[in-house]
């Protein structure tokens, strides 16, 4: 029950193939260290991108999404070319041209979190209410943590697993556990 000792145990994850959307959510977990691929030092002319499953499964959405991404790639290349004509190259050109890049842009990030913060991260990000991409990442990280430190992470996961009830309320529950109000009423 003394969780302070868990702050001395750290895990480092090298994460790739995720979107900048995901990393914007990830860095909100403040008790961690991050090193993310730079868009300032790395030219993004032919950037890879992440397509959300809801877009991937619909032909029209997917077609529109890919067309939009390709237009952005073209504009980005034109901006870099124009900067070059102006005698501006490298990070000086990239730092302003990157403003056109979408949140779907694929990135790489290294994350170090202590075990206590990871338990909190899993409570929040393994929940069905979490955005799909960060939830997938959280479950992959949880799998690694359980394998390497099962005594600490054996019961880790969404808040409802830890609490034995859903704290999200009637409108947002996935139905896996009873609602808090029902547990209190019956308790």
Short mmCIF file of C-alpha atoms in Angstrom, two decimals:
data_model
loop_
_atom_site.label_atom_id
_atom_site.label_comp_id
_atom_site.label_asym_id
_atom_site.label_seq_id
_atom_site.Cartn_x
_atom_site.Cartn_y
_atom_site.Cartn_z
CA UNK A 1 0.00 0.00 0.00
CA UNK A 2 2.99 2.33 0.21
CA UNK A 3 3.07 3.61 -3.35
CA UNK A 4 5.91 6.10 -2.86
CA UNK A 5 8.43 3.27 -3.31
CA UNK A 6 7.04 2.73 -6.82
CA UNK A 7 8.44 6.12 -7.83
CA UNK A 8 11.94 4.58 -7.81
CA UNK A 9 11.02 1.99 -10.45
CA UNK A 10 11.10 3.35 -13.98
CA UNK A 11 10.13 2.04 -17.39
CA UNK A 12 11.33 3.51 -20.68
CA UNK A 13 9.37 2.95 -23.87
CA UNK A 14 10.53 3.69 -27.43
CA UNK A 15 7.29 4.36 -29.28
CA UNK A 16 6.92 4.73 -33.04
CA UNK A 17 4.13 4.59 -35.59
CA UNK A 18 1.87 6.89 -33.58
CA UNK A 19 0.33 10.24 -34.45
CA UNK A 20 1.14 13.68 -33.11
CA UNK A 21 -2.46 13.59 -31.83
CA UNK A 22 -1.51 10.74 -29.53
CA UNK A 23 1.66 12.45 -28.29
CA UNK A 24 -0.29 15.63 -27.49
CA UNK A 25 -2.38 13.51 -25.10
CA UNK A 26 0.58 11.54 -23.80
CA UNK A 27 2.60 14.55 -22.67
CA UNK A 28 -0.26 15.64 -20.42
CA UNK A 29 1.02 12.99 -18.03
CA UNK A 30 3.45 15.32 -16.33
CA UNK A 31 5.38 12.89 -14.14
CA UNK A 32 7.35 11.49 -17.04
CA UNK A 33 10.25 12.33 -19.33
CA UNK A 34 9.80 12.67 -23.07
CA UNK A 35 12.04 12.91 -26.13
CA UNK A 36 10.05 13.33 -29.34
CA UNK A 37 11.17 13.38 -32.96
CA UNK A 38 11.56 16.98 -34.02
CA UNK A 39 9.67 18.48 -36.93
CA UNK A 40 12.12 21.36 -36.82
CA UNK A 41 15.26 19.32 -37.48
CA UNK A 42 13.58 16.56 -39.49
CA UNK A 43 12.25 17.45 -42.93
CA UNK A 44 8.70 16.09 -43.27
CA UNK A 45 8.28 16.18 -47.07
CA UNK A 46 7.07 12.58 -47.32
CA UNK A 47 5.71 12.11 -43.83
CA UNK A 48 3.85 8.97 -42.89
CA UNK A 49 0.48 9.37 -41.24
CA UNK A 50 -1.99 7.51 -39.06
CA UNK A 51 -5.50 6.83 -40.35
CA UNK A 52 -8.12 6.41 -37.61
CA UNK A 53 -10.08 3.13 -37.84
CA UNK A 54 -13.39 4.97 -38.31
CA UNK A 55 -11.93 6.64 -41.41
CA UNK A 56 -10.12 3.51 -42.61
CA UNK A 57 -13.33 1.47 -42.78
CA UNK A 58 -15.33 4.00 -44.82
CA UNK A 59 -14.29 4.36 -48.48
CA UNK A 60 -15.45 7.97 -48.82
CA UNK A 61 -13.90 9.15 -45.55
CA UNK A 62 -10.65 7.35 -46.36
CA UNK A 63 -10.51 8.82 -49.89
CA UNK A 64 -11.15 12.36 -48.54
CA UNK A 65 -8.60 11.89 -45.76
CA UNK A 66 -5.84 10.67 -48.08
CA UNK A 67 -6.58 13.42 -50.62
CA UNK A 68 -6.31 16.00 -47.83
CA UNK A 69 -3.03 14.55 -46.59
CA UNK A 70 -1.58 14.51 -50.12
CA UNK A 71 -2.57 18.18 -50.58
CA UNK A 72 -0.83 19.07 -47.32
CA UNK A 73 2.30 17.17 -48.41
CA UNK A 74 2.28 19.10 -51.68
CA UNK A 75 1.88 22.47 -49.92
CA UNK A 76 4.63 21.58 -47.44
CA UNK A 77 7.02 20.71 -50.30
CA UNK A 78 6.17 23.97 -52.06
CA UNK A 79 6.83 25.92 -48.88
CA UNK A 80 10.23 24.24 -48.41
CA UNK A 81 11.07 24.96 -52.08
CA UNK A 82 10.08 28.60 -51.66
CA UNK A 83 12.19 28.94 -48.54
CA UNK A 84 15.10 27.45 -50.49
CA UNK A 85 14.60 30.06 -53.25
CA UNK A 86 14.75 32.70 -50.52
CA UNK A 87 18.05 31.26 -49.27
CA UNK A 88 16.51 29.69 -46.17
CA UNK A 89 17.11 25.97 -45.57
CA UNK A 90 17.18 23.32 -42.86
CA UNK A 91 15.68 24.00 -39.47
CA UNK A 92 14.93 27.65 -40.29
CA UNK A 93 12.67 26.56 -43.16
CA UNK A 94 11.25 23.53 -41.34
CA UNK A 95 10.33 25.43 -38.18
CA UNK A 96 7.65 27.50 -39.90
CA UNK A 97 6.67 25.09 -42.68
CA UNK A 98 5.75 22.49 -40.04
CA UNK A 99 2.74 24.58 -39.02
CA UNK A 100 0.88 23.13 -42.01
CA UNK A 101 1.41 19.52 -40.87
CA UNK A 102 -1.63 17.62 -39.52
CA UNK A 103 -2.04 15.88 -36.18
CA UNK A 104 -2.14 12.62 -38.15
CA UNK A 105 1.59 12.98 -38.91
CA UNK A 106 3.47 9.89 -37.71
CA UNK A 107 6.05 10.52 -35.01
CA UNK A 108 8.42 8.76 -32.67
CA UNK A 109 8.77 9.41 -28.95
CA UNK A 110 10.71 7.95 -26.03
CA UNK A 111 8.85 7.99 -22.70
CA UNK A 112 10.12 7.24 -19.22
CA UNK A 113 7.57 6.93 -16.40
CA UNK A 114 7.86 5.64 -12.91
CA UNK A 115 5.66 2.73 -11.84
CA UNK A 116 3.37 4.91 -9.74
CA UNK A 117 2.61 7.24 -12.66
CA UNK A 118 2.17 4.24 -14.96
CA UNK A 119 -0.55 2.90 -12.65
CA UNK A 120 -2.32 6.26 -12.94
CA UNK A 121 -1.76 6.34 -16.72
CA UNK A 122 -3.35 2.89 -17.09
CA UNK A 123 -6.37 3.88 -14.95
CA UNK A 124 -7.10 6.79 -17.27
CA UNK A 125 -5.92 5.59 -20.68
CA UNK A 126 -7.10 1.95 -20.61
CA UNK A 127 -10.70 3.09 -20.09
CA UNK A 128 -13.03 2.66 -23.06
CA UNK A 129 -13.63 6.43 -22.88
CA UNK A 130 -10.00 7.11 -23.77
CA UNK A 131 -9.23 7.94 -27.40
CA UNK A 132 -8.63 4.75 -29.41
CA UNK A 133 -4.97 5.32 -30.28
CA UNK A 134 -3.71 6.15 -26.80
CA UNK A 135 -5.84 3.31 -25.38
CA UNK A 136 -4.12 0.85 -27.75
CA UNK A 137 -0.73 2.21 -26.67
CA UNK A 138 -1.67 2.00 -22.98
CA UNK A 139 -2.62 -1.67 -23.30
CA UNK A 140 0.66 -2.47 -25.09
CA UNK A 141 2.60 -0.68 -22.35
CA UNK A 142 0.56 -2.46 -19.67
CA UNK A 143 1.37 -5.83 -21.24
CA UNK A 144 5.10 -5.02 -21.00
CA UNK A 145 4.78 -3.81 -17.40
CA UNK A 146 2.82 -6.91 -16.33
CA UNK A 147 5.44 -9.16 -17.93
CA UNK A 148 8.35 -7.39 -16.23
CA UNK A 149 6.82 -6.52 -12.86
CA UNK A 150 3.70 -8.65 -12.34
CA UNK A 151 3.43 -8.05 -8.58
CA UNK A 152 2.91 -4.32 -9.16
CA UNK A 153 0.89 -4.38 -12.38
CA UNK A 154 -1.19 -7.54 -11.85
CA UNK A 155 -4.42 -5.57 -11.24
CA UNK A 156 -3.53 -2.51 -13.30
CA UNK A 157 -5.88 -1.28 -15.99
CA UNK A 158 -8.86 1.06 -16.25
CA UNK A 159 -10.18 2.72 -13.08
CA UNK A 160 -13.20 0.41 -12.98
CA UNK A 161 -10.96 -2.66 -12.58
CA UNK A 162 -9.21 -1.05 -9.61
CA UNK A 163 -12.41 0.33 -8.04
CA UNK A 164 -14.81 -2.51 -8.82
CA UNK A 165 -17.34 -0.01 -10.21
CA UNK A 166 -17.57 2.48 -13.07
CA UNK A 167 -16.86 6.06 -11.97
CA UNK A 168 -17.77 7.50 -15.39
CA UNK A 169 -21.52 7.75 -14.88
CA UNK A 170 -24.54 6.35 -16.68
CA UNK A 171 -24.02 8.26 -19.91
CA UNK A 172 -20.41 7.10 -20.36
CA UNK A 173 -20.18 3.62 -18.86
CA UNK A 174 -19.07 0.69 -21.00
CA UNK A 175 -21.16 -1.62 -18.81
CA UNK A 176 -18.23 -3.77 -17.68
CA UNK A 177 -18.78 -2.87 -14.01
CA UNK A 178 -21.78 -1.55 -12.08
CA UNK A 179 -22.12 2.22 -11.70
CA UNK A 180 -20.81 3.87 -8.54
CA UNK A 181 -24.34 4.97 -7.52
CA UNK A 182 -25.57 1.37 -7.73
CA UNK A 183 -22.69 0.05 -5.64
CA UNK A 184 -23.27 2.69 -2.95
CA UNK A 185 -27.06 2.07 -3.01
CA UNK A 186 -26.58 -1.69 -2.61
CA UNK A 187 -23.62 -1.41 -0.21
#
